[in-house]
mmCIF file of C-alpha atoms in Angstrom:
data_model
loop_
_atom_site.group_PDB
_atom_site.id
_atom_site.type_symbol
_atom_site.label_atom_id
_atom_site.label_comp_id
_atom_site.label_asym_id
_atom_site.label_seq_id
_atom_site.Cartn_x
_atom_site.Cartn_y
_atom_site.Cartn_z
ATOM 1 C CA MET A 30 -91.134 49.287 110.257
ATOM 2 C CA HIS A 31 -87.584 49.485 111.667
ATOM 3 C CA ASP A 32 -86.163 48.994 115.154
ATOM 4 C CA GLY A 33 -89.617 48.990 116.712
ATOM 5 C CA GLY A 34 -90.710 52.228 115.064
ATOM 6 C CA HIS A 35 -92.724 52.742 111.934
ATOM 7 C CA THR A 36 -93.497 55.359 109.319
ATOM 8 C CA THR A 37 -96.056 55.549 106.510
ATOM 9 C CA ARG A 38 -94.874 56.449 103.021
ATOM 10 C CA PRO A 39 -95.459 55.446 99.378
ATOM 11 C CA ASP A 40 -93.338 52.614 98.005
ATOM 12 C CA THR A 41 -92.395 52.007 94.376
ATOM 13 C CA LEU A 42 -93.247 48.467 93.316
ATOM 14 C CA THR A 43 -92.239 46.407 90.315
ATOM 15 C CA VAL A 44 -95.049 46.095 87.769
ATOM 16 C CA GLU A 45 -96.020 42.539 86.871
ATOM 17 C CA GLU A 46 -98.663 41.898 84.211
ATOM 18 C CA PRO A 47 -99.507 39.017 81.882
ATOM 19 C CA LEU A 48 -98.441 39.099 78.250
ATOM 20 C CA GLU A 49 -100.074 36.734 75.793
ATOM 21 C CA ILE A 50 -97.980 36.013 72.711
ATOM 22 C CA ARG A 51 -99.865 34.838 69.642
ATOM 23 C CA VAL A 52 -98.519 33.686 66.289
ATOM 24 C CA ALA A 53 -100.840 34.375 63.372
ATOM 25 C CA GLY A 54 -103.692 34.849 65.821
ATOM 26 C CA LYS A 55 -103.116 31.552 67.654
ATOM 27 C CA ALA A 56 -102.198 31.753 71.345
ATOM 28 C CA LEU A 57 -98.691 30.438 72.004
ATOM 29 C CA THR A 58 -97.873 31.396 75.582
ATOM 30 C CA ILE A 59 -98.817 33.686 78.428
ATOM 31 C CA THR A 60 -95.970 34.953 80.558
ATOM 32 C CA MET A 61 -95.911 37.213 83.589
ATOM 33 C CA ARG A 62 -93.593 40.080 82.755
ATOM 34 C CA THR A 63 -92.705 43.703 83.466
ATOM 35 C CA PRO A 64 -94.234 45.811 80.648
ATOM 36 C CA GLY A 65 -91.721 47.367 78.294
ATOM 37 C CA ASP A 66 -89.718 46.092 75.310
ATOM 38 C CA ASP A 67 -92.574 43.666 74.611
ATOM 39 C CA PHE A 68 -91.724 43.326 70.909
ATOM 40 C CA ASP A 69 -88.174 42.339 71.847
ATOM 41 C CA LEU A 70 -89.571 39.875 74.396
ATOM 42 C CA ALA A 71 -91.710 38.183 71.750
ATOM 43 C CA ALA A 72 -88.919 38.052 69.179
ATOM 44 C CA GLY A 73 -86.416 36.696 71.700
ATOM 45 C CA PHE A 74 -88.840 34.054 72.904
ATOM 46 C CA LEU A 75 -89.327 32.823 69.337
ATOM 47 C CA VAL A 76 -85.561 32.685 68.772
ATOM 48 C CA GLY A 77 -85.141 30.601 71.917
ATOM 49 C CA GLU A 78 -87.756 28.162 70.683
ATOM 50 C CA GLY A 79 -86.125 27.845 67.259
ATOM 51 C CA VAL A 80 -89.052 29.445 65.428
ATOM 52 C CA VAL A 81 -87.184 32.461 64.008
ATOM 53 C CA ARG A 82 -83.494 33.062 63.293
ATOM 54 C CA ALA A 83 -83.404 36.591 61.899
ATOM 55 C CA ALA A 84 -85.393 39.792 61.687
ATOM 56 C CA ALA A 85 -86.487 38.798 58.177
ATOM 57 C CA ASP A 86 -88.343 35.800 59.618
ATOM 58 C CA ILE A 87 -90.844 38.169 61.258
ATOM 59 C CA ARG A 88 -93.238 40.090 59.064
ATOM 60 C CA SER A 89 -94.828 42.087 61.858
ATOM 61 C CA ILE A 90 -95.442 42.314 65.587
ATOM 62 C CA ARG A 91 -98.387 44.304 66.858
ATOM 63 C CA TYR A 92 -100.516 44.777 69.919
ATOM 64 C CA CYS A 93 -103.992 43.345 69.523
ATOM 65 C CA ALA A 94 -106.667 46.033 69.605
ATOM 66 C CA GLY A 95 -109.861 45.524 71.522
ATOM 67 C CA ALA A 96 -108.293 43.306 74.149
ATOM 68 C CA THR A 97 -110.820 44.385 76.779
ATOM 69 C CA ALA A 98 -114.613 44.135 76.887
ATOM 70 C CA ASP A 99 -115.005 47.869 76.284
ATOM 71 C CA GLY A 100 -112.797 47.786 73.206
ATOM 72 C CA GLY A 101 -109.729 49.257 74.866
ATOM 73 C CA ASN A 102 -106.185 48.017 74.381
ATOM 74 C CA THR A 103 -104.484 46.707 77.486
ATOM 75 C CA TYR A 104 -101.172 46.202 75.644
ATOM 76 C CA ASN A 105 -101.042 42.729 77.146
ATOM 77 C CA VAL A 106 -101.685 40.750 73.955
ATOM 78 C CA LEU A 107 -99.205 40.588 71.064
ATOM 79 C CA ASP A 108 -99.665 38.961 67.688
ATOM 80 C CA VAL A 109 -96.623 37.942 65.643
ATOM 81 C CA VAL A 110 -96.966 37.314 61.917
ATOM 82 C CA LEU A 111 -94.153 35.219 60.491
ATOM 83 C CA ALA A 112 -92.680 35.796 57.041
ATOM 84 C CA ASP A 113 -93.682 33.600 54.138
ATOM 85 C CA GLY A 114 -91.943 30.232 54.295
ATOM 86 C CA VAL A 115 -91.251 30.360 58.055
ATOM 87 C CA ALA A 116 -92.791 27.341 59.734
ATOM 88 C CA PRO A 117 -95.159 28.036 62.641
ATOM 89 C CA PRO A 118 -94.221 26.855 66.136
ATOM 90 C CA ASP A 119 -94.372 23.134 66.745
ATOM 91 C CA ALA A 120 -97.217 22.008 68.954
ATOM 92 C CA SER A 121 -94.702 21.030 71.662
ATOM 93 C CA VAL A 122 -93.813 24.711 72.105
ATOM 94 C CA GLU A 123 -97.334 25.746 73.035
ATOM 95 C CA ARG A 124 -97.846 26.738 76.641
ATOM 96 C CA ASN A 125 -101.528 27.449 76.953
ATOM 97 C CA PHE A 126 -101.407 28.551 80.570
ATOM 98 C CA TYR A 127 -99.587 31.115 82.671
ATOM 99 C CA THR A 128 -95.814 30.916 82.833
ATOM 100 C CA THR A 129 -94.722 32.394 86.139
ATOM 101 C CA SER A 130 -92.158 35.156 86.245
ATOM 102 C CA SER A 131 -89.705 32.900 88.070
ATOM 103 C CA CYS A 132 -89.834 29.894 85.756
ATOM 104 C CA GLY A 133 -90.015 29.909 81.992
ATOM 105 C CA LEU A 134 -89.347 26.199 81.652
ATOM 106 C CA CYS A 135 -92.540 25.070 83.375
ATOM 107 C CA GLY A 136 -94.970 23.508 80.961
ATOM 108 C CA LYS A 137 -92.507 21.975 78.543
ATOM 109 C CA ALA A 138 -93.637 18.468 77.685
ATOM 110 C CA SER A 139 -90.187 17.031 78.342
ATOM 111 C CA LEU A 140 -86.513 17.870 78.314
ATOM 112 C CA ASP A 141 -86.356 16.564 74.762
ATOM 113 C CA ALA A 142 -88.739 19.332 73.729
ATOM 114 C CA VAL A 143 -86.333 22.058 74.856
ATOM 115 C CA ARG A 144 -83.281 20.586 73.157
ATOM 116 C CA THR A 145 -84.147 22.617 70.086
ATOM 117 C CA THR A 146 -82.022 22.368 66.978
ATOM 118 C CA VAL A 147 -79.146 24.817 67.363
ATOM 119 C CA THR A 148 -78.739 27.200 64.451
ATOM 120 C CA TRP A 149 -75.284 28.515 65.379
ATOM 121 C CA PRO A 150 -73.132 25.994 67.287
ATOM 122 C CA VAL A 151 -71.168 27.842 69.963
ATOM 123 C CA GLY A 152 -68.582 25.137 70.638
ATOM 124 C CA ASP A 153 -66.180 26.555 68.044
ATOM 125 C CA ASP A 154 -66.740 30.215 68.900
ATOM 126 C CA PRO A 155 -63.278 31.821 69.291
ATOM 127 C CA LEU A 156 -64.277 34.100 72.181
ATOM 128 C CA VAL A 157 -61.430 34.706 74.616
ATOM 129 C CA THR A 158 -61.730 36.970 77.637
ATOM 130 C CA ASP A 159 -59.891 37.161 80.930
ATOM 131 C CA PRO A 160 -61.191 36.516 84.438
ATOM 132 C CA ALA A 161 -60.580 40.134 85.474
ATOM 133 C CA THR A 162 -62.879 41.381 82.708
ATOM 134 C CA LEU A 163 -65.518 38.849 83.687
ATOM 135 C CA ALA A 164 -65.241 39.847 87.344
ATOM 136 C CA GLY A 165 -66.248 43.392 86.432
ATOM 137 C CA LEU A 166 -69.504 42.437 84.716
ATOM 138 C CA PRO A 167 -71.755 42.247 87.836
ATOM 139 C CA ASP A 168 -70.857 45.811 88.822
ATOM 140 C CA GLU A 169 -71.434 47.021 85.257
ATOM 141 C CA LEU A 170 -74.785 45.252 85.211
ATOM 142 C CA ARG A 171 -75.850 46.660 88.568
ATOM 143 C CA ALA A 172 -74.790 50.204 87.676
ATOM 144 C CA ALA A 173 -76.988 50.129 84.571
ATOM 145 C CA GLN A 174 -80.126 48.867 86.360
ATOM 146 C CA ARG A 175 -82.224 52.024 86.510
ATOM 147 C CA VAL A 176 -85.501 50.406 87.566
ATOM 148 C CA PHE A 177 -83.883 48.180 90.185
ATOM 149 C CA ASP A 178 -82.662 51.287 91.987
ATOM 150 C CA ARG A 179 -86.273 52.363 92.506
ATOM 151 C CA THR A 180 -87.886 49.015 93.274
ATOM 152 C CA GLY A 181 -85.221 46.465 94.223
ATOM 153 C CA GLY A 182 -87.378 43.806 92.582
ATOM 154 C CA LEU A 183 -86.148 43.166 89.054
ATOM 155 C CA HIS A 184 -83.802 40.727 87.375
ATOM 156 C CA ALA A 185 -81.386 41.934 84.737
ATOM 157 C CA ALA A 186 -79.648 40.489 81.699
ATOM 158 C CA GLY A 187 -76.763 42.240 80.019
ATOM 159 C CA LEU A 188 -74.964 41.516 76.754
ATOM 160 C CA PHE A 189 -71.233 42.311 76.816
ATOM 161 C CA ASP A 190 -68.430 42.141 74.285
ATOM 162 C CA ALA A 191 -65.134 40.371 74.967
ATOM 163 C CA ASP A 192 -63.664 43.541 76.484
ATOM 164 C CA GLY A 193 -66.497 43.890 79.004
ATOM 165 C CA LYS A 194 -68.330 46.708 77.210
ATOM 166 C CA LEU A 195 -72.091 46.629 77.785
ATOM 167 C CA ARG A 196 -74.037 46.438 74.535
ATOM 168 C CA CYS A 197 -77.574 45.925 75.812
ATOM 169 C CA LEU A 198 -79.302 45.643 79.184
ATOM 170 C CA ARG A 199 -82.881 44.691 79.909
ATOM 171 C CA GLU A 200 -84.753 44.326 83.204
ATOM 172 C CA ASP A 201 -87.806 42.244 84.015
ATOM 173 C CA VAL A 202 -89.519 40.574 86.938
ATOM 174 C CA GLY A 203 -88.625 37.269 85.233
ATOM 175 C CA ARG A 204 -84.980 36.460 84.488
ATOM 176 C CA HIS A 205 -85.942 34.471 81.389
ATOM 177 C CA ASN A 206 -87.939 37.462 80.107
ATOM 178 C CA ALA A 207 -84.955 39.761 80.601
ATOM 179 C CA VAL A 208 -82.855 37.394 78.477
ATOM 180 C CA ASP A 209 -85.562 37.204 75.803
ATOM 181 C CA LYS A 210 -85.634 41.010 75.654
ATOM 182 C CA VAL A 211 -81.875 41.129 75.078
ATOM 183 C CA VAL A 212 -81.994 38.421 72.410
ATOM 184 C CA GLY A 213 -85.026 40.053 70.798
ATOM 185 C CA TRP A 214 -83.201 43.406 70.680
ATOM 186 C CA ALA A 215 -80.348 41.743 68.827
ATOM 187 C CA THR A 216 -82.701 39.821 66.539
ATOM 188 C CA ARG A 217 -84.686 42.863 65.471
ATOM 189 C CA GLY A 218 -81.421 44.736 64.921
ATOM 190 C CA GLY A 219 -80.075 42.040 62.600
ATOM 191 C CA GLU A 220 -77.220 41.066 64.933
ATOM 192 C CA LEU A 221 -77.682 37.306 65.231
ATOM 193 C CA PRO A 222 -75.658 35.242 65.807
ATOM 194 C CA LEU A 223 -74.141 36.961 68.832
ATOM 195 C CA SER A 224 -70.674 35.485 68.371
ATOM 196 C CA GLY A 225 -67.900 36.719 70.630
ATOM 197 C CA THR A 226 -70.237 37.965 73.358
ATOM 198 C CA ALA A 227 -71.015 37.161 76.974
ATOM 199 C CA LEU A 228 -74.418 37.170 78.649
ATOM 200 C CA MET A 229 -74.527 38.199 82.302
ATOM 201 C CA VAL A 230 -77.651 37.491 84.370
ATOM 202 C CA SER A 231 -78.718 38.298 87.880
ATOM 203 C CA GLY A 232 -79.839 35.315 89.924
ATOM 204 C CA ARG A 233 -79.225 31.722 88.966
ATOM 205 C CA ALA A 234 -78.443 30.048 85.643
ATOM 206 C CA SER A 235 -81.181 27.622 84.644
ATOM 207 C CA PHE A 236 -81.368 25.044 81.863
ATOM 208 C CA GLU A 237 -83.591 27.404 79.897
ATOM 209 C CA LEU A 238 -81.169 30.329 80.103
ATOM 210 C CA VAL A 239 -78.422 28.111 78.706
ATOM 211 C CA GLN A 240 -80.768 27.139 75.890
ATOM 212 C CA LYS A 241 -81.650 30.758 75.138
ATOM 213 C CA ALA A 242 -77.989 31.789 75.072
ATOM 214 C CA VAL A 243 -77.003 28.963 72.739
ATOM 215 C CA MET A 244 -79.943 29.564 70.401
ATOM 216 C CA ALA A 245 -78.759 33.169 69.993
ATOM 217 C CA GLY A 246 -75.175 32.095 69.332
ATOM 218 C CA ILE A 247 -73.815 33.436 72.648
ATOM 219 C CA PRO A 248 -70.742 31.416 73.740
ATOM 220 C CA LEU A 249 -70.524 32.494 77.410
ATOM 221 C CA LEU A 250 -73.163 32.729 80.130
ATOM 222 C CA ALA A 251 -72.344 34.095 83.578
ATOM 223 C CA ALA A 252 -74.591 34.337 86.632
ATOM 224 C CA VAL A 253 -74.201 35.769 90.107
ATOM 225 C CA SER A 254 -75.769 32.668 91.635
ATOM 226 C CA ALA A 255 -75.747 28.911 91.110
ATOM 227 C CA PRO A 256 -76.450 26.981 87.927
ATOM 228 C CA SER A 257 -78.666 23.928 87.914
ATOM 229 C CA SER A 258 -77.254 20.498 87.151
ATOM 230 C CA LEU A 259 -79.166 20.408 83.869
ATOM 231 C CA ALA A 260 -77.752 23.815 82.921
ATOM 232 C CA VAL A 261 -74.217 22.476 83.410
ATOM 233 C CA ASP A 262 -74.993 19.308 81.458
ATOM 234 C CA LEU A 263 -76.419 21.238 78.502
ATOM 235 C CA ALA A 264 -73.575 23.770 78.520
ATOM 236 C CA ALA A 265 -71.016 20.943 78.456
ATOM 237 C CA GLU A 266 -72.874 19.174 75.671
ATOM 238 C CA LEU A 267 -73.079 22.267 73.450
ATOM 239 C CA GLY A 268 -69.728 23.899 74.197
ATOM 240 C CA LEU A 269 -70.982 26.924 76.132
ATOM 241 C CA THR A 270 -68.769 28.470 78.812
ATOM 242 C CA LEU A 271 -70.889 28.552 81.977
ATOM 243 C CA VAL A 272 -69.829 30.613 84.997
ATOM 244 C CA GLY A 273 -71.688 30.774 88.298
ATOM 245 C CA PHE A 274 -71.284 32.520 91.660
ATOM 246 C CA LEU A 275 -69.612 35.456 89.888
ATOM 247 C CA ARG A 276 -69.036 37.820 92.795
ATOM 248 C CA GLY A 277 -66.067 40.122 93.073
ATOM 249 C CA THR A 278 -62.972 38.243 91.966
ATOM 250 C CA SER A 279 -64.503 34.873 92.840
ATOM 251 C CA MET A 280 -66.299 32.633 90.358
ATOM 252 C CA ASN A 281 -66.976 28.995 89.562
ATOM 253 C CA VAL A 282 -66.228 27.994 85.964
ATOM 254 C CA TYR A 283 -68.223 24.869 85.158
ATOM 255 C CA THR A 284 -67.571 24.348 81.450
ATOM 256 C CA ARG A 285 -65.103 25.455 78.763
ATOM 257 C CA PRO A 286 -62.608 27.270 81.049
ATOM 258 C CA ASP A 287 -60.260 27.650 78.065
ATOM 259 C CA ARG A 288 -62.164 30.767 77.004
ATOM 260 C CA LEU A 289 -60.886 32.386 80.200
ATOM 261 C CA GLY A 290 -57.326 31.230 79.631
ATOM 262 C CA LEU A 291 -57.744 28.444 82.194
ATOM 263 C CA GLN A 292 -56.999 24.777 81.885
ATOM 264 C CA PRO A 293 -59.049 22.015 83.521
ATOM 265 C CA SER A 294 -57.310 20.605 86.596
#
C-alpha cells in the first residue's frame, strides 16, 4: 500500500528456519538461521565457543538423516564429530532451547561463561589500516549482498584484508550466524588465525560478536551501528580495535585507535 493506493503482488521473504547443532549425537544448541553454509555455521560456532581451533579438530560434519517422522531429511539438524583428543563442549556452552536470530548470547549462564580462553591474542596483532580504507567497507559489504537486494531482511558479515579487499561475505537473518559462517569458512579452509584482517558487520556490535572475532584471531571489528557497553569493555580488555557508527567518512573508534594511525586524545 502506498499513498492511499494498493496493489497485489508476490514478495520475496527471507527464509528463517531452526538449525540444531549436535556434537557426537548430543544436542548443543538450536539457532534460528537462514539456510545455507550450515557446515560453516557449525564450525564457526564451535570456534567461538573455544571447542575447535582448526579444521583438523573436526572429523566430520553431516546432516542427520531421518529428521522427520516420515524418514525425510529436513536439513535442519547437523551432527559434528570431533577429532580424537578434542575435548567435547563444556556443559556451560549447552543451550538446550531456541536461540533467536537477533540474539546469540541469550542463554549463557553468565558473562564468565563467554569469556572463553583466547587461543590467539589479538592485542599484539600488527594490523595497520587507514580510516579511508575503513570508510569504504560498508559500501563494499552492501554491494556484495545478493540476497539482501531481493529481500531487504538479512544481516551481513564480511572479512576484509588491511587494504579493504573482501575475502569472504556471508548473509543470515541473525548477525551472529553471519559471523559464524565467515569464521567457519576460514576454519574449514585452514586459515585460522585471521591475523591482519578486519570484520565488518551490518547492525550493531554486541559482546558476542567481539568474542567471536577475538576467538578467530581477528584484530578489528567494525559495525554500522552502535556497540554495547560490554562489547567495548571486552574489546579494551583483549586489545581488539572496535569501530561503531561506520557510515560514510564518519565513525566512532572506541578501542585501539592506533591501528588506524590515530592517537587517543
